[in-house]
Coordinates of C-alpha atoms (C1' of nucleotides) in Angstrom, one line a residue:
Chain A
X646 CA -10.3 15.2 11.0
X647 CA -6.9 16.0 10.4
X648 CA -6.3 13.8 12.7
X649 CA -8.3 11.2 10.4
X650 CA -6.1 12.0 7.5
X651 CA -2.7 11.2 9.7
X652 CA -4.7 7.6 10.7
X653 CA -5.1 6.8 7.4
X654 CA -1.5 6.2 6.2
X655 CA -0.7 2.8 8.6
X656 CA 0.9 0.5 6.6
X657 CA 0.9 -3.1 7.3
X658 CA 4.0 -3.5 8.7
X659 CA 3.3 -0.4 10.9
X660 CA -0.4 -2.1 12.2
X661 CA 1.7 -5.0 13.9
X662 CA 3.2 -2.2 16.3
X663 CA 0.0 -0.5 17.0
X664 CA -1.6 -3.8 18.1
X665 CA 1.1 -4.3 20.2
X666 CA 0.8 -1.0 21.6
X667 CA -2.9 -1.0 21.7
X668 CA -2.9 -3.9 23.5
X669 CA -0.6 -3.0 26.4
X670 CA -1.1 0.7 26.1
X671 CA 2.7 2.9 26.5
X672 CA 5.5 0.9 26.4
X673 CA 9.2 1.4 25.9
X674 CA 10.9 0.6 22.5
X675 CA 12.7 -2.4 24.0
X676 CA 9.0 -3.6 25.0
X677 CA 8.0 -3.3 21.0
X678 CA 10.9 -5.2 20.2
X679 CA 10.8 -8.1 22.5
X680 CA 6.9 -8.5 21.4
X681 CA 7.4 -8.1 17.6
X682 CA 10.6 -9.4 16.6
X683 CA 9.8 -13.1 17.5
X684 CA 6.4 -12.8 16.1
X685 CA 7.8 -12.0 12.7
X686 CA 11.7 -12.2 12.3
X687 CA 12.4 -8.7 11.9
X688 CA 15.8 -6.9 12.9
X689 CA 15.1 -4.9 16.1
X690 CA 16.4 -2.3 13.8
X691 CA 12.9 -2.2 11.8
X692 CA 10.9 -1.9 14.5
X693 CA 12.7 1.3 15.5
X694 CA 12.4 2.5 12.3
X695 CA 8.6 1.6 11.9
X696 CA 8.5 3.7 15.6
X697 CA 10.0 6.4 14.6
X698 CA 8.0 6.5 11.0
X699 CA 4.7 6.5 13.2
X700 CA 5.7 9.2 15.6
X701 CA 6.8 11.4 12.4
X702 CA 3.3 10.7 10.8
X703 CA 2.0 12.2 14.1
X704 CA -0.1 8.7 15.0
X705 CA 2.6 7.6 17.6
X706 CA 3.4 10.2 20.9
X707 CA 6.9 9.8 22.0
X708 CA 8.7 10.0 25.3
X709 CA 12.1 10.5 25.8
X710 CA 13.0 9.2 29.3
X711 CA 16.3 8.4 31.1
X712 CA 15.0 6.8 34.6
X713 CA 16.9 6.9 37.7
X714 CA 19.4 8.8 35.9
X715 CA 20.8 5.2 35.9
X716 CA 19.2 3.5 33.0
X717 CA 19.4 3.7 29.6
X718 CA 17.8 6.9 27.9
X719 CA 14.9 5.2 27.0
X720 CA 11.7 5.8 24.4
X721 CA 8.4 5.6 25.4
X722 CA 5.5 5.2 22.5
X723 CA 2.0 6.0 23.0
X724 CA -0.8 5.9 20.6
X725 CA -2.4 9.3 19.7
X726 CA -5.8 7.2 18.3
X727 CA -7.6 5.0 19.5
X728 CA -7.3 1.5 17.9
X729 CA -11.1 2.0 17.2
X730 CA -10.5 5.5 15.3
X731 CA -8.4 3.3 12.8
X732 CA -10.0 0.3 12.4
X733 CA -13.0 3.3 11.1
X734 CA -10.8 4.8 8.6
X735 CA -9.4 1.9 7.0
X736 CA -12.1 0.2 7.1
X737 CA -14.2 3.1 5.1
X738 CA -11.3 2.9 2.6
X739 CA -11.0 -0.6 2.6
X740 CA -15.0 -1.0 1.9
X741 CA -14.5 1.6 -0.8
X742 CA -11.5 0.2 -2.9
X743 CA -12.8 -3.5 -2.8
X744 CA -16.0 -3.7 -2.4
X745 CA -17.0 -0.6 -4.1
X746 CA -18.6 0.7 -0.9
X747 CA -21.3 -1.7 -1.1
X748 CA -21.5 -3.2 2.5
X749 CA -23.8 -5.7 2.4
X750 CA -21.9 -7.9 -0.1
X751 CA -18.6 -7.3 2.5
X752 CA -21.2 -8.1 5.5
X753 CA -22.3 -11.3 3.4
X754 CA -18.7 -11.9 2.3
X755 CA -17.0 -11.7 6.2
X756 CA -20.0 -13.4 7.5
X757 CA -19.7 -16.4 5.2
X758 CA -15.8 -17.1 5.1
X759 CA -15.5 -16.5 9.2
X760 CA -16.3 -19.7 10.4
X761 CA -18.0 -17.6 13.5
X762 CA -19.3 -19.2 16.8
X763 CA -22.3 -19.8 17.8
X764 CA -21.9 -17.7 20.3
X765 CA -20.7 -14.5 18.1
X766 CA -23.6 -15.4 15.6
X767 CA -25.8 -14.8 18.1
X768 CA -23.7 -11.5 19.1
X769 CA -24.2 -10.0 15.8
X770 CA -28.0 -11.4 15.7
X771 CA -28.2 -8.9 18.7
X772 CA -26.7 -6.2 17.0
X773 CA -29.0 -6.5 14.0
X774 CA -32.1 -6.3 16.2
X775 CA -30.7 -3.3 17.8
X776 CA -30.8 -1.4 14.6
Chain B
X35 CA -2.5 -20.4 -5.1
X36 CA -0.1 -19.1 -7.3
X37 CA -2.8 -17.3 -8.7
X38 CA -3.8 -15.7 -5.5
X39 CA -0.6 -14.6 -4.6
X40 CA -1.0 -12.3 -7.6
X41 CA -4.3 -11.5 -7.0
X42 CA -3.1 -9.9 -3.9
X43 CA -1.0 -7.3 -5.2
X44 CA -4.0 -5.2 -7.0
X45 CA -3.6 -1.4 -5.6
X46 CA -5.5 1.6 -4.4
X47 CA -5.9 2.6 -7.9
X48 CA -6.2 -0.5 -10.2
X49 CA -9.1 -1.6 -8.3
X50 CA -10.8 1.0 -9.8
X51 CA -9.6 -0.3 -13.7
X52 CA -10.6 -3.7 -12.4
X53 CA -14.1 -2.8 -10.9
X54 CA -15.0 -1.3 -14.7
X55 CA -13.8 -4.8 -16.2
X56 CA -16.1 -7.1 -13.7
X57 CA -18.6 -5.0 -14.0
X58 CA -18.6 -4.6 -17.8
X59 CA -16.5 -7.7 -19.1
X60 CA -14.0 -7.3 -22.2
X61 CA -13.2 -4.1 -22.8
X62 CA -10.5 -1.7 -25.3
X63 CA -8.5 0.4 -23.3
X64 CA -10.5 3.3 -24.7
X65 CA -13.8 2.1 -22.9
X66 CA -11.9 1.7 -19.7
X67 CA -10.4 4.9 -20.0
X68 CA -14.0 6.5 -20.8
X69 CA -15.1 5.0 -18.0
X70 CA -12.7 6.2 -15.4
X71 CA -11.3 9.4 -16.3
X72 CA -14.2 11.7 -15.3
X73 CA -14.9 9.8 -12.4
X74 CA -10.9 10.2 -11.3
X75 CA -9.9 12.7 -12.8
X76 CA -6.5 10.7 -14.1
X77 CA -5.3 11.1 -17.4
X78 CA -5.5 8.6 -20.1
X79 CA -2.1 7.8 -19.9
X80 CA -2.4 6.5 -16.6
X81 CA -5.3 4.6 -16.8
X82 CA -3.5 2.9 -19.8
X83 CA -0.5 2.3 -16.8
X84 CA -2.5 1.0 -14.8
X85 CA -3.9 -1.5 -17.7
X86 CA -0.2 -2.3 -18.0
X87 CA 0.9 -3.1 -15.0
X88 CA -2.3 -5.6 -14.7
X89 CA -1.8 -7.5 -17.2
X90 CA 2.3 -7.5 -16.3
X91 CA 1.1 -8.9 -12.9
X92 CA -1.0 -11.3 -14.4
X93 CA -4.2 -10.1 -13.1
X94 CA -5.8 -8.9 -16.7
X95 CA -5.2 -10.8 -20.2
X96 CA -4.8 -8.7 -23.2
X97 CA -5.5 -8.9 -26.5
X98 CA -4.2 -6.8 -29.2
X99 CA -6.7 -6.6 -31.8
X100 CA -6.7 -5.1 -36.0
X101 CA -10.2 -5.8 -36.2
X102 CA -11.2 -5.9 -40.1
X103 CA -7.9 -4.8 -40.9
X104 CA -9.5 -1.2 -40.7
X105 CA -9.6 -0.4 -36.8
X106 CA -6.8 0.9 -34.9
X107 CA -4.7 -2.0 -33.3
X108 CA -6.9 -1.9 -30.5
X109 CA -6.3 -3.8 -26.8
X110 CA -9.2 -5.6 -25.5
X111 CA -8.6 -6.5 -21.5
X112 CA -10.4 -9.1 -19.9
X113 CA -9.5 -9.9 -16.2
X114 CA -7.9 -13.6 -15.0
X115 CA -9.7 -13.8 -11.7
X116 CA -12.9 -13.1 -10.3
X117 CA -14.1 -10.4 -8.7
X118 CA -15.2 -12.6 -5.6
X119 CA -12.0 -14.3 -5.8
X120 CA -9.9 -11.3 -5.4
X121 CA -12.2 -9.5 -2.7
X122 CA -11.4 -12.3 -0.9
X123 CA -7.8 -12.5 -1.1
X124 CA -7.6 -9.0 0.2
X125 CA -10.7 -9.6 2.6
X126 CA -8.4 -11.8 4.5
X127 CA -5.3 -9.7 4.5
X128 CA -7.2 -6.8 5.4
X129 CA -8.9 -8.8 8.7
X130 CA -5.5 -9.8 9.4
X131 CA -3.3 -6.6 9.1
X132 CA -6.5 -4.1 10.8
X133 CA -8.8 -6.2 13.1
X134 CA -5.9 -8.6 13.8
X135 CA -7.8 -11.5 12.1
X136 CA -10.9 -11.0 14.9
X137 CA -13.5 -11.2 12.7
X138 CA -16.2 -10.9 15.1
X139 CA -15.3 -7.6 15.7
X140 CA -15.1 -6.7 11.9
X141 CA -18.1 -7.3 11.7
X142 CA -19.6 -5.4 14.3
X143 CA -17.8 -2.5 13.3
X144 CA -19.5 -3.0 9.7
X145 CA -22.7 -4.0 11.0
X146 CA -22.8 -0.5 13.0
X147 CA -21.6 2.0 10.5
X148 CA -23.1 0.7 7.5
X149 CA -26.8 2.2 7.7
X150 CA -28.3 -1.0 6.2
X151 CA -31.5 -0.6 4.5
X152 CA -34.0 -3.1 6.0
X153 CA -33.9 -5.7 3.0
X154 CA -30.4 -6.0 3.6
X155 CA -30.5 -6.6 7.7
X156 CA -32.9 -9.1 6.5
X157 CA -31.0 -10.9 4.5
X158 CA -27.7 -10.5 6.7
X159 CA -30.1 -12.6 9.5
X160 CA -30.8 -15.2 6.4
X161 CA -27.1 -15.6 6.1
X162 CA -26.6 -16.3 9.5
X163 CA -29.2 -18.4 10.0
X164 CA -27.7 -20.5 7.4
X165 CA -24.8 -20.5 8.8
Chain C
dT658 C1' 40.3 4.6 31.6
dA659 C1' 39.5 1.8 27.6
dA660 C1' 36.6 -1.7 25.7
dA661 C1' 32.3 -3.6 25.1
dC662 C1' 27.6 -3.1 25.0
dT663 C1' 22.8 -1.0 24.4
dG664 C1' 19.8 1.6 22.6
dA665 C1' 18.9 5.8 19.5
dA666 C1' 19.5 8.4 15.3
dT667 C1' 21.1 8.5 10.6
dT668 C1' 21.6 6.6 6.3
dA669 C1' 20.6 3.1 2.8
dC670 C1' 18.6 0.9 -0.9
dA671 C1' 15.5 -1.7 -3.8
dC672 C1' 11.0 -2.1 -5.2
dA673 C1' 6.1 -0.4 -5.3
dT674 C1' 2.9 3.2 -6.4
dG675 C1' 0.6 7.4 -8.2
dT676 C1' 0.8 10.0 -11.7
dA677 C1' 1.9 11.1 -15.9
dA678 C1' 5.0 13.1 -20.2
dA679 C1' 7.3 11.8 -24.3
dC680 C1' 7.7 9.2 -28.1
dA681 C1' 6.3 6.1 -31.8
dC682 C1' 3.3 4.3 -35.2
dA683 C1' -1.0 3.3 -37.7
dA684 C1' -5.1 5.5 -39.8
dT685 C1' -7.4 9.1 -41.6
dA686 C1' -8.1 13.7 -43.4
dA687 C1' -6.5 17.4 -46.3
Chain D
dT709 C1' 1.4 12.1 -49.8
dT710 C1' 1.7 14.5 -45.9
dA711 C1' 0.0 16.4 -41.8
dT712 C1' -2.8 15.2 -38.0
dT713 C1' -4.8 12.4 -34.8
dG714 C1' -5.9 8.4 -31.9
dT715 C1' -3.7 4.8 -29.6
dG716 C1' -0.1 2.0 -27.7
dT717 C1' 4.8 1.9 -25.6
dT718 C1' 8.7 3.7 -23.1
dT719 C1' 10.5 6.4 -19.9
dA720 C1' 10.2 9.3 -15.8
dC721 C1' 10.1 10.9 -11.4
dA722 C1' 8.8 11.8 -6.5
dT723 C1' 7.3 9.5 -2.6
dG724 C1' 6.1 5.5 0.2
dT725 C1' 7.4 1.0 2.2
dG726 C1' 9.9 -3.0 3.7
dT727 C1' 13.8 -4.0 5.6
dA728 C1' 17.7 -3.1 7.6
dA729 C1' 23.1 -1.6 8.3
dT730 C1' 25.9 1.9 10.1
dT731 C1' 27.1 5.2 13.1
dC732 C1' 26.7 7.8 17.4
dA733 C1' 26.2 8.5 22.3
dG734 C1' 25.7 7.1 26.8
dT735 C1' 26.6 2.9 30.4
dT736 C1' 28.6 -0.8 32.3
dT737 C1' 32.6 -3.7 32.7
dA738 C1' 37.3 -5.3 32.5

DNA sequence: TAAACTGAATTACACATGTAAACACAATAA
DNA sequence: TTATTGTGTTTACATGTGTAATTCAGTTTA
């Protein structure tokens, strides 16, 4: 729960490095860079910085590492929650702030604007039955 | 367009000033203050801030009002966009920066941790089914 | 060994945001 | 008419965020 509180305070530039890191699990800072910095155009520099802002909020774990005792000293980041954990919180305060907390109009809303396929219609069909 | 790139900047807590306005319509700063300060907690001066900085963004009109010549110069606010339009606006930002624009997922995660009342997983299957 | 390079740590800096206090002015009450 | 009060306007101020530049400390290279 404390935990929660700390998951809470991604901003959006820090959720493009925790997709990249929940998506390949630990990886060094050079790894980060190489998969953001194309993506978006930002200066290696603010993807450290966005690093070391997540590891201070206590959401990123960090490794210090130096190899063989040939390589670089190296940082290695790990995620402290899982990517499910987050999407929860924000999306509680996300249905909160904008839709007031009332979920069927952000169901309806998502539902009509996603241009889903058939076959995730039919996913979320399922899910309804299984309530 | 240009219009939605202003809707987009609403915060945390002007939503709340703006849900008061699309639910109520026109209103004097005093009504909207009224309305939120026991709910928030805020003081009145920052509700009147908050009325500010919406209108400076263009996302409420004002009107500053004498009435009969008797009233206090009064401010009537009266918001610019939709409701619908702006949940969308951040709808879309949100799916982006959390759920990295996988909307199928979104939904799931709604679908599961919304406790729908019946009615509404009823008409959740309508929607799809008109889909 | 000195220069160049790489990655890490520190510092920066403007703008946004939450949260008002202070001030000003019209209207009303005394 | 003056003091008070309700309302609008201006200013404030710490913290968060986007976005790095700068500096520092090892490593490799000339």
């Amino acid at each position: 729960m404390t935990q929660r509180k700390n998951a809470e305070k991604i901003t959006d530039a820090e959720w493009k490095v925790m997709h990249v890191l929940w998506d390949r699990g630990r990886l060094s800072s050079n790894d980060i860079v190489t998969a953001i910095v194309p993506e978006t155009g930002w200066s290696p520099n603010t993807v450290r910085t966005l690093l070391i802002r997540l590891t201070d909020k206590g959401i990123l774990r960090v490794e210090k590492k130096r190899g063989k005792e040939k390589d670089y000293p190296l940082c290695f980041y790990t995620p402290l929650f899982s990517r499910e954990d987050c999407e929860a919180v924000h999306s509680r305060s996300f249905l909160e702030r904008v839709f007031a907390g009332d979920a069927s109009r952000l169901l309806a809303h998502f539902v009509n604007e996603s241009s889903l396929t058939p076959e995730q219609i039919e996913e979320l069909r399922a899910k309804l039955n299984d309530l």
